[in-house]
């Protein structure tokens, strides 16, 4: 994992917007988050840092990697994706590089894709990365406070390899989506939607005969270039889908919640994790939370939490670990691992 060294506390955010430490901690559990340097640090450079550690720990070199899966919603460029930038930065061979756009569940989707390539025998060393630089474009005025206080920057990475040991590694992955509520946690602009999907206009366009629908002066003037979130609706759906997809993974492998050594939920909100813990009757030592220090780092949150839990010795060899995530789309996913 890698997080930038710039720590921003709740108190510091009060310089820019009408918010306070008590509100943020009470509603989300977040105490601080890390922000990347404004220049010189990007989603890809953070991924490079995390990937370098993962590759070293796997005992291989960047030249041994034979496929990249890169999950992010905050890419360096609209296109091309971050995968190729990572391939270039780490001087890798001319391997395949795939970008995954599944927001908070992006890392588990990426892991699932990599798992299929490993199982089929196509690749032997796959680099799976989740990285986000949210701080580049949040609305740091009071208008955007319900979103901007939640998100933080960082990266996490793993190297996935085949094993000959039975009942070891990734036991199964479970992926879901429901696009019905795609617009309630979204960044609409820039995009090609042309207000097609909703009755309410999501963007103001320039009065031009041709072009100028992707990004217009009006969009910026009316602050339509920031993410939108209907927090309470996201919360309500998350507390249903998180337990559902965790139980799905356990049941598929004939386990029960009590068998888990560690649940690593996507760090969306401490209240959501606590609700899930209660719903599944898990002990405190069975659920890992670090949102207090990092905020919600979207595609990076699961690998950052996995890395910290492992570094703290909380994942025993052979232990049963469940990764689970829910987010924009909506998409949600889980992976059950025998560590
Ligand atoms: C965003 C979230 C923390 C907001 O908490 P909430 O209890 O639902 O709060 P609401 O959105 O109903 O807002 C309550 C009030 O707090 C205010 N508020 C919003 N953000 C605030 C902030 N940062 N500081 C202070 N007040 C804030 C609102 O304006 C509102 O004021 P009002 O009652 O005067 O209108 C919560 O809905 C949430 O965590 N949802 C899930 C979000 C999530 O997980 N997203 C990522 C998905 S992966």
Tab-separated table of N, CA and C in Angstrom, residues 93-233:
chain	number	residue	atom	x	y	z
A	93	UNK	N	7.362	-5.530	-19.580
A	93	UNK	CA	7.331	-6.020	-20.964
A	93	UNK	C	6.038	-5.519	-21.642
A	94	UNK	N	5.858	-5.821	-22.912
A	94	UNK	CA	4.678	-5.341	-23.644
A	94	UNK	C	3.465	-6.223	-23.321
A	95	UNK	N	3.130	-6.225	-22.019
A	95	UNK	CA	2.059	-7.106	-21.533
A	95	UNK	C	0.703	-6.430	-21.673
A	96	UNK	N	-0.348	-7.188	-21.481
A	96	UNK	CA	-1.689	-6.621	-21.511
A	96	UNK	C	-1.940	-5.769	-20.274
A	97	UNK	N	-2.689	-4.690	-20.465
A	97	UNK	CA	-3.034	-3.811	-19.340
A	97	UNK	C	-4.510	-3.441	-19.468
A	98	UNK	N	-5.260	-3.775	-18.429
A	98	UNK	CA	-6.716	-3.578	-18.462
A	98	UNK	C	-7.129	-2.620	-17.353
A	99	UNK	N	-7.892	-1.597	-17.690
A	99	UNK	CA	-8.432	-0.700	-16.664
A	99	UNK	C	-9.857	-1.120	-16.322
A	100	UNK	N	-10.158	-1.112	-15.023
A	100	UNK	CA	-11.491	-1.491	-14.544
A	100	UNK	C	-12.152	-0.259	-13.950
A	101	UNK	N	-13.408	0.001	-14.371
A	101	UNK	CA	-14.123	1.183	-13.884
A	101	UNK	C	-15.319	0.742	-13.066
A	102	UNK	N	-15.051	0.258	-11.871
A	102	UNK	CA	-16.171	-0.171	-11.035
A	102	UNK	C	-16.153	0.484	-9.673
A	103	UNK	N	-15.516	1.655	-9.603
A	103	UNK	CA	-15.562	2.488	-8.414
A	103	UNK	C	-15.214	1.682	-7.154
A	104	UNK	N	-16.075	1.748	-6.137
A	104	UNK	CA	-15.700	1.155	-4.839
A	104	UNK	C	-15.514	-0.356	-4.900
A	105	UNK	N	-16.204	-1.032	-5.798
A	105	UNK	CA	-16.012	-2.483	-5.898
A	105	UNK	C	-14.952	-2.816	-6.957
A	106	UNK	N	-14.272	-1.805	-7.479
A	106	UNK	CA	-13.310	-1.988	-8.570
A	106	UNK	C	-12.214	-2.981	-8.262
A	107	UNK	N	-11.678	-2.927	-7.049
A	107	UNK	CA	-10.563	-3.834	-6.749
A	107	UNK	C	-11.030	-5.296	-6.751
A	108	UNK	N	-12.207	-5.557	-6.215
A	108	UNK	CA	-12.672	-6.958	-6.167
A	108	UNK	C	-13.046	-7.434	-7.573
A	109	UNK	N	-13.615	-6.551	-8.379
A	109	UNK	CA	-13.847	-6.901	-9.791
A	109	UNK	C	-12.508	-7.220	-10.472
A	110	UNK	N	-11.508	-6.374	-10.216
A	110	UNK	CA	-10.181	-6.568	-10.835
A	110	UNK	C	-9.568	-7.896	-10.391
A	111	UNK	N	-9.723	-8.189	-9.103
A	111	UNK	CA	-9.191	-9.439	-8.551
A	111	UNK	C	-9.885	-10.643	-9.197
A	112	UNK	N	-11.182	-10.504	-9.403
A	112	UNK	CA	-11.952	-11.593	-10.005
A	112	UNK	C	-11.503	-11.853	-11.444
A	113	UNK	N	-11.263	-10.764	-12.190
A	113	UNK	CA	-10.779	-10.907	-13.572
A	113	UNK	C	-9.425	-11.624	-13.557
A	114	UNK	N	-8.538	-11.168	-12.665
A	114	UNK	CA	-7.201	-11.764	-12.576
A	114	UNK	C	-7.299	-13.244	-12.185
A	115	UNK	N	-8.193	-13.539	-11.269
A	115	UNK	CA	-8.384	-14.923	-10.804
A	115	UNK	C	-8.758	-15.848	-11.974
A	116	UNK	N	-9.610	-15.335	-12.862
A	116	UNK	CA	-10.029	-16.184	-14.002
A	116	UNK	C	-8.844	-16.464	-14.934
A	117	UNK	N	-7.996	-15.442	-15.144
A	117	UNK	CA	-6.816	-15.633	-16.000
A	117	UNK	C	-5.833	-16.623	-15.372
A	118	UNK	N	-5.703	-16.569	-14.042
A	118	UNK	CA	-4.799	-17.505	-13.348
A	118	UNK	C	-5.369	-18.918	-13.445
A	119	UNK	N	-6.671	-19.052	-13.174
A	119	UNK	CA	-7.307	-20.384	-13.204
A	119	UNK	C	-7.224	-21.019	-14.593
A	120	UNK	N	-7.349	-20.171	-15.617
A	120	UNK	CA	-7.319	-20.721	-16.987
A	120	UNK	C	-5.897	-21.083	-17.418
A	121	UNK	N	-4.913	-20.614	-16.634
A	121	UNK	CA	-3.519	-20.908	-16.972
A	121	UNK	C	-2.913	-19.911	-17.936
A	122	UNK	N	-3.666	-18.868	-18.281
A	122	UNK	CA	-3.164	-17.917	-19.280
A	122	UNK	C	-1.996	-17.085	-18.740
A	123	UNK	N	-2.078	-16.655	-17.476
A	123	UNK	CA	-1.007	-15.841	-16.888
A	123	UNK	C	-0.567	-16.405	-15.546
A	124	UNK	N	0.688	-16.066	-15.172
A	124	UNK	CA	1.267	-16.607	-13.927
A	124	UNK	C	1.524	-15.539	-12.860
A	125	UNK	N	1.713	-14.298	-13.271
A	125	UNK	CA	1.995	-13.202	-12.325
A	125	UNK	C	1.176	-11.988	-12.732
A	126	UNK	N	0.056	-11.798	-12.070
A	126	UNK	CA	-0.808	-10.670	-12.451
A	126	UNK	C	-0.755	-9.602	-11.369
A	127	UNK	N	-0.514	-8.374	-11.806
A	127	UNK	CA	-0.492	-7.231	-10.890
A	127	UNK	C	-1.893	-6.617	-10.859
A	128	UNK	N	-2.493	-6.627	-9.675
A	128	UNK	CA	-3.837	-6.063	-9.514
A	128	UNK	C	-3.721	-4.839	-8.607
A	129	UNK	N	-4.193	-3.705	-9.113
A	129	UNK	CA	-3.981	-2.440	-8.407
A	129	UNK	C	-5.292	-1.678	-8.254
A	130	UNK	N	-5.431	-1.019	-7.117
A	130	UNK	CA	-6.505	-0.036	-6.943
A	130	UNK	C	-5.857	1.258	-6.490
A	131	UNK	N	-6.144	2.366	-7.153
A	131	UNK	CA	-5.496	3.626	-6.781
A	131	UNK	C	-6.443	4.783	-7.071
A	132	UNK	N	-6.414	5.777	-6.196
A	132	UNK	CA	-7.305	6.934	-6.392
A	132	UNK	C	-6.648	8.228	-5.942
A	133	UNK	N	-6.844	9.265	-6.747
A	133	UNK	CA	-6.480	10.624	-6.332
A	133	UNK	C	-7.769	11.446	-6.352
A	134	UNK	N	-8.544	11.283	-5.281
A	134	UNK	CA	-9.829	11.997	-5.211
A	134	UNK	C	-9.653	13.496	-5.022
A	135	UNK	N	-8.575	13.859	-4.330
A	135	UNK	CA	-8.421	15.266	-3.930
A	135	UNK	C	-8.254	16.206	-5.117
A	136	UNK	N	-8.053	15.638	-6.329
A	136	UNK	CA	-7.827	16.498	-7.500
A	136	UNK	C	-9.067	17.304	-7.859
A	137	UNK	N	-10.246	16.788	-7.548
A	137	UNK	CA	-11.406	17.475	-8.107
A	137	UNK	C	-12.676	17.386	-7.284
A	138	UNK	N	-12.577	17.390	-5.974
A	138	UNK	CA	-13.793	17.419	-5.163
A	138	UNK	C	-14.222	18.879	-4.969
A	139	UNK	N	-15.471	19.048	-4.633
A	139	UNK	CA	-15.982	20.399	-4.368
A	139	UNK	C	-15.703	20.721	-2.896
A	140	UNK	N	-14.672	21.505	-2.659
A	140	UNK	CA	-14.278	21.807	-1.285
A	140	UNK	C	-14.997	23.029	-0.705
A	141	UNK	N	-16.115	23.397	-1.340
A	141	UNK	CA	-16.942	24.448	-0.730
A	141	UNK	C	-18.044	23.749	0.080
A	142	UNK	N	-18.803	24.507	0.842
A	142	UNK	CA	-19.879	23.932	1.662
A	142	UNK	C	-20.873	23.153	0.793
A	143	UNK	N	-21.056	23.613	-0.431
A	143	UNK	CA	-21.973	22.935	-1.362
A	143	UNK	C	-21.622	21.448	-1.526
A	144	UNK	N	-20.331	21.123	-1.533
A	144	UNK	CA	-19.922	19.736	-1.794
A	144	UNK	C	-19.493	18.966	-0.564
A	145	UNK	N	-19.822	19.486	0.624
A	145	UNK	CA	-19.244	18.910	1.857
A	145	UNK	C	-19.681	17.480	2.129
A	146	UNK	N	-20.899	17.096	1.699
A	146	UNK	CA	-21.357	15.733	2.004
A	146	UNK	C	-20.513	14.691	1.281
A	147	UNK	N	-19.864	15.092	0.182
A	147	UNK	CA	-18.997	14.176	-0.569
A	147	UNK	C	-17.529	14.392	-0.191
A	148	UNK	N	-17.106	15.644	-0.162
A	148	UNK	CA	-15.659	15.909	-0.073
A	148	UNK	C	-15.041	15.482	1.251
A	149	UNK	N	-15.810	15.477	2.346
A	149	UNK	CA	-15.205	15.081	3.629
A	149	UNK	C	-14.936	13.576	3.688
A	150	UNK	N	-15.593	12.815	2.822
A	150	UNK	CA	-15.538	11.351	2.923
A	150	UNK	C	-14.313	10.742	2.237
A	151	UNK	N	-13.887	11.365	1.129
A	151	UNK	CA	-12.925	10.654	0.279
A	151	UNK	C	-11.467	11.043	0.511
A	152	UNK	N	-10.574	10.059	0.349
A	152	UNK	CA	-9.140	10.267	0.515
A	152	UNK	C	-8.365	9.596	-0.607
A	153	UNK	N	-7.072	9.867	-0.651
A	153	UNK	CA	-6.214	9.350	-1.724
A	153	UNK	C	-5.348	8.191	-1.224
A	154	UNK	N	-4.942	7.321	-2.137
A	154	UNK	CA	-4.025	6.224	-1.786
A	154	UNK	C	-4.065	5.128	-2.828
A	155	UNK	N	-3.238	4.121	-2.592
A	155	UNK	CA	-3.148	3.005	-3.544
A	155	UNK	C	-2.830	1.709	-2.815
A	156	UNK	N	-3.291	0.597	-3.393
A	156	UNK	CA	-2.959	-0.728	-2.877
A	156	UNK	C	-2.760	-1.665	-4.045
A	157	UNK	N	-1.922	-2.684	-3.858
A	157	UNK	CA	-1.643	-3.607	-4.970
A	157	UNK	C	-1.376	-5.009	-4.443
A	158	UNK	N	-1.674	-5.986	-5.266
A	158	UNK	CA	-1.314	-7.373	-4.963
A	158	UNK	C	-0.766	-8.028	-6.231
A	159	UNK	N	0.038	-9.070	-6.031
A	159	UNK	CA	0.457	-9.915	-7.153
A	159	UNK	C	-0.265	-11.239	-6.981
A	160	UNK	N	-0.958	-11.650	-8.015
A	160	UNK	CA	-1.712	-12.904	-7.972
A	160	UNK	C	-0.956	-13.967	-8.766
A	161	UNK	N	-0.770	-15.133	-8.125
A	161	UNK	CA	-0.031	-16.231	-8.774
A	161	UNK	C	-0.791	-17.539	-8.553
A	162	UNK	N	-0.534	-18.552	-9.395
A	162	UNK	CA	-1.201	-19.843	-9.187
A	162	UNK	C	-0.613	-20.582	-7.984
A	163	UNK	N	-1.395	-21.470	-7.413
A	163	UNK	CA	-0.904	-22.328	-6.340
A	163	UNK	C	-1.259	-23.786	-6.671
A	164	UNK	N	-0.438	-24.699	-6.170
A	164	UNK	CA	-0.765	-26.113	-6.385
A	164	UNK	C	-1.494	-26.678	-5.173
A	165	UNK	N	-1.538	-25.866	-4.100
A	165	UNK	CA	-2.207	-26.350	-2.881
A	165	UNK	C	-3.722	-26.285	-3.057
A	166	UNK	N	-4.413	-27.370	-2.776
A	166	UNK	CA	-5.872	-27.326	-2.906
A	166	UNK	C	-6.488	-26.465	-1.789
A	167	UNK	N	-7.633	-25.893	-2.052
A	167	UNK	CA	-8.354	-25.115	-1.040
A	167	UNK	C	-7.495	-23.975	-0.479
A	168	UNK	N	-6.791	-23.276	-1.338
A	168	UNK	CA	-5.906	-22.192	-0.925
A	168	UNK	C	-6.054	-21.019	-1.894
A	169	UNK	N	-5.855	-19.827	-1.396
A	169	UNK	CA	-5.946	-18.652	-2.270
A	169	UNK	C	-7.385	-18.188	-2.443
A	170	UNK	N	-7.702	-17.706	-3.626
A	170	UNK	CA	-9.065	-17.214	-3.867
A	170	UNK	C	-9.990	-18.409	-4.080
A	171	UNK	N	-10.946	-18.571	-3.169
A	171	UNK	CA	-11.879	-19.701	-3.288
A	171	UNK	C	-12.973	-19.378	-4.306
A	172	UNK	N	-13.497	-18.161	-4.220
A	172	UNK	CA	-14.517	-17.749	-5.207
A	172	UNK	C	-14.685	-16.235	-5.154
A	173	UNK	N	-15.213	-15.685	-6.236
A	173	UNK	CA	-15.566	-14.259	-6.273
A	173	UNK	C	-17.010	-14.139	-6.745
A	174	UNK	N	-17.662	-13.067	-6.325
A	174	UNK	CA	-19.092	-12.892	-6.612
A	174	UNK	C	-19.342	-11.445	-6.998
A	175	UNK	N	-19.810	-11.218	-8.218
A	175	UNK	CA	-19.935	-9.862	-8.760
A	175	UNK	C	-21.393	-9.539	-9.080
A	176	UNK	N	-21.816	-8.324	-8.742
A	176	UNK	CA	-23.208	-7.925	-9.012
A	176	UNK	C	-23.302	-6.467	-9.457
A	177	UNK	N	-24.407	-6.169	-10.126
A	177	UNK	CA	-24.693	-4.765	-10.458
A	177	UNK	C	-26.190	-4.561	-10.551
A	178	UNK	N	-26.596	-3.304	-10.331
A	178	UNK	CA	-27.979	-2.892	-10.553
A	178	UNK	C	-27.922	-1.425	-10.954
A	179	UNK	N	-28.101	-1.181	-12.235
A	179	UNK	CA	-27.939	0.183	-12.764
A	179	UNK	C	-29.131	1.093	-12.542
A	180	UNK	N	-30.160	0.574	-11.890
A	180	UNK	CA	-31.374	1.370	-11.681
A	180	UNK	C	-31.061	2.737	-11.063
A	181	UNK	N	-30.123	2.752	-10.127
A	181	UNK	CA	-29.787	3.983	-9.405
A	181	UNK	C	-28.411	4.541	-9.794
A	182	UNK	N	-28.056	4.354	-11.043
A	182	UNK	CA	-26.715	4.769	-11.491
A	182	UNK	C	-26.430	6.244	-11.203
A	183	UNK	N	-27.467	7.086	-11.231
A	183	UNK	CA	-27.227	8.531	-11.110
A	183	UNK	C	-27.132	9.022	-9.676
A	184	UNK	N	-27.379	8.152	-8.674
A	184	UNK	CA	-27.394	8.715	-7.310
A	184	UNK	C	-26.011	8.759	-6.660
A	185	UNK	N	-25.031	8.145	-7.287
A	185	UNK	CA	-23.636	8.314	-6.840
A	185	UNK	C	-22.802	8.317	-8.113
A	186	UNK	N	-22.547	9.519	-8.619
A	186	UNK	CA	-21.985	9.606	-9.972
A	186	UNK	C	-21.290	10.935	-10.208
A	187	UNK	N	-20.381	10.923	-11.170
A	187	UNK	CA	-19.845	12.178	-11.691
A	187	UNK	C	-20.267	12.211	-13.163
A	188	UNK	N	-21.212	13.093	-13.467
A	188	UNK	CA	-21.844	13.082	-14.795
A	188	UNK	C	-20.965	13.690	-15.889
A	189	UNK	N	-20.205	14.693	-15.481
A	189	UNK	CA	-19.448	15.462	-16.479
A	189	UNK	C	-17.955	15.445	-16.181
A	190	UNK	N	-17.087	15.383	-17.188
A	190	UNK	CA	-17.433	15.323	-18.604
A	190	UNK	C	-17.954	13.931	-18.982
A	191	UNK	N	-18.852	13.903	-19.942
A	191	UNK	CA	-19.437	12.650	-20.389
A	191	UNK	C	-20.243	12.887	-21.644
A	192	UNK	N	-20.777	11.808	-22.214
A	192	UNK	CA	-21.503	11.924	-23.481
A	192	UNK	C	-23.018	11.822	-23.295
A	193	UNK	N	-23.490	11.923	-22.051
A	193	UNK	CA	-24.886	11.611	-21.745
A	193	UNK	C	-25.894	12.561	-22.382
A	194	UNK	N	-25.527	13.832	-22.602
A	194	UNK	CA	-26.433	14.819	-23.220
A	194	UNK	C	-27.807	14.852	-22.548
A	195	UNK	N	-27.809	14.660	-21.229
A	195	UNK	CA	-29.046	14.665	-20.425
A	195	UNK	C	-30.052	13.604	-20.884
A	196	UNK	N	-29.573	12.533	-21.441
A	196	UNK	CA	-30.439	11.505	-22.012
A	196	UNK	C	-31.186	10.680	-20.969
A	197	UNK	N	-30.555	10.415	-19.822
A	197	UNK	CA	-31.075	9.389	-18.925
A	197	UNK	C	-32.061	9.862	-17.877
A	198	UNK	N	-32.086	11.141	-17.579
A	198	UNK	CA	-32.978	11.590	-16.514
A	198	UNK	C	-33.898	12.686	-17.024
A	199	UNK	N	-34.976	12.885	-16.258
A	199	UNK	CA	-35.904	13.956	-16.610
A	199	UNK	C	-35.324	15.319	-16.264
A	200	UNK	N	-34.397	15.284	-15.289
A	200	UNK	CA	-33.771	16.544	-14.887
A	200	UNK	C	-32.484	16.740	-15.660
A	201	UNK	N	-32.231	17.944	-16.165
A	201	UNK	CA	-30.953	18.161	-16.842
A	201	UNK	C	-29.785	17.999	-15.882
A	202	UNK	N	-28.796	17.244	-16.293
A	202	UNK	CA	-27.619	17.036	-15.459
A	202	UNK	C	-26.478	17.945	-15.878
A	203	UNK	N	-26.677	18.679	-16.974
A	203	UNK	CA	-25.600	19.564	-17.421
A	203	UNK	C	-26.173	20.710	-18.231
A	204	UNK	N	-25.510	21.846	-18.190
A	204	UNK	CA	-25.817	22.969	-19.063
A	204	UNK	C	-24.816	22.949	-20.201
A	205	UNK	N	-25.327	22.961	-21.411
A	205	UNK	CA	-24.413	22.906	-22.555
A	205	UNK	C	-24.308	24.269	-23.230
A	206	UNK	N	-23.180	24.503	-23.867
A	206	UNK	CA	-23.016	25.718	-24.647
A	206	UNK	C	-23.993	25.694	-25.825
A	207	UNK	N	-24.410	26.866	-26.245
A	207	UNK	CA	-25.355	26.981	-27.349
A	207	UNK	C	-24.582	26.929	-28.667
A	208	UNK	N	-24.148	25.739	-29.038
A	208	UNK	CA	-23.325	25.608	-30.250
A	208	UNK	C	-23.998	24.616	-31.189
A	209	UNK	N	-23.732	24.748	-32.472
A	209	UNK	CA	-24.333	23.834	-33.454
A	209	UNK	C	-23.683	22.469	-33.407
A	210	UNK	N	-22.449	22.457	-33.041
A	210	UNK	CA	-21.686	21.205	-33.119
A	210	UNK	C	-20.693	21.153	-31.954
A	211	UNK	N	-20.474	19.952	-31.445
A	211	UNK	CA	-19.477	19.772	-30.380
A	211	UNK	C	-19.876	20.456	-29.081
A	212	UNK	N	-18.889	20.695	-28.231
A	212	UNK	CA	-19.064	21.415	-26.966
A	212	UNK	C	-20.108	20.810	-26.036
A	213	UNK	N	-20.325	19.500	-26.112
A	213	UNK	CA	-21.267	18.875	-25.183
A	213	UNK	C	-20.556	18.067	-24.115
A	214	UNK	N	-19.270	17.913	-24.313
A	214	UNK	CA	-18.506	17.071	-23.404
A	214	UNK	C	-18.095	17.868	-22.170
A	215	UNK	N	-17.680	19.089	-22.430
A	215	UNK	CA	-17.233	19.990	-21.362
A	215	UNK	C	-17.556	21.404	-21.802
A	216	UNK	N	-18.361	22.107	-21.012
A	216	UNK	CA	-18.722	23.465	-21.431
A	216	UNK	C	-18.411	24.457	-20.318
A	217	UNK	N	-18.354	25.734	-20.688
A	217	UNK	CA	-18.126	26.777	-19.675
A	217	UNK	C	-19.251	26.762	-18.644
A	218	UNK	N	-20.487	26.525	-19.111
A	218	UNK	CA	-21.622	26.514	-18.176
A	218	UNK	C	-21.476	25.435	-17.119
A	219	UNK	N	-20.957	24.282	-17.529
A	219	UNK	CA	-20.774	23.188	-16.556
A	219	UNK	C	-19.907	23.657	-15.403
A	220	UNK	N	-18.850	24.338	-15.747
A	220	UNK	CA	-17.923	24.795	-14.706
A	220	UNK	C	-18.558	25.925	-13.908
A	221	UNK	N	-19.208	26.857	-14.603
A	221	UNK	CA	-19.849	27.970	-13.899
A	221	UNK	C	-20.903	27.483	-12.910
A	222	UNK	N	-21.592	26.380	-13.240
A	222	UNK	CA	-22.655	25.869	-12.364
A	222	UNK	C	-22.213	24.672	-11.528
A	223	UNK	N	-20.902	24.516	-11.385
A	223	UNK	CA	-20.332	23.462	-10.527
A	223	UNK	C	-20.871	22.078	-10.880
A	224	UNK	N	-21.027	21.814	-12.182
A	224	UNK	CA	-21.544	20.516	-12.609
A	224	UNK	C	-20.414	19.540	-12.958
A	225	UNK	N	-19.213	19.893	-12.549
A	225	UNK	CA	-18.057	19.040	-12.831
A	225	UNK	C	-17.577	18.327	-11.567
A	226	UNK	N	-18.486	18.177	-10.600
A	226	UNK	CA	-18.119	17.496	-9.351
A	226	UNK	C	-18.970	16.241	-9.167
A	227	UNK	N	-18.489	15.291	-8.345
A	227	UNK	CA	-19.307	14.102	-8.081
A	227	UNK	C	-20.586	14.476	-7.322
A	228	UNK	N	-21.611	13.682	-7.555
A	228	UNK	CA	-22.887	13.850	-6.839
A	228	UNK	C	-23.155	12.588	-6.037
A	229	UNK	N	-23.664	12.751	-4.827
A	229	UNK	CA	-24.033	11.569	-4.027
A	229	UNK	C	-25.277	11.856	-3.195
A	230	UNK	N	-26.249	10.985	-3.332
A	230	UNK	CA	-27.401	10.990	-2.420
A	230	UNK	C	-27.036	10.011	-1.299
A	231	UNK	N	-26.352	10.543	-0.287
A	231	UNK	CA	-25.767	9.719	0.772
A	231	UNK	C	-26.740	8.770	1.452
A	232	UNK	N	-27.892	9.269	1.917
A	232	UNK	CA	-28.813	8.372	2.625
A	232	UNK	C	-29.284	7.196	1.756
A	233	UNK	N	-29.519	7.429	0.445
A	233	UNK	CA	-29.967	6.328	-0.430
A	233	UNK	C	-28.856	5.302	-0.617
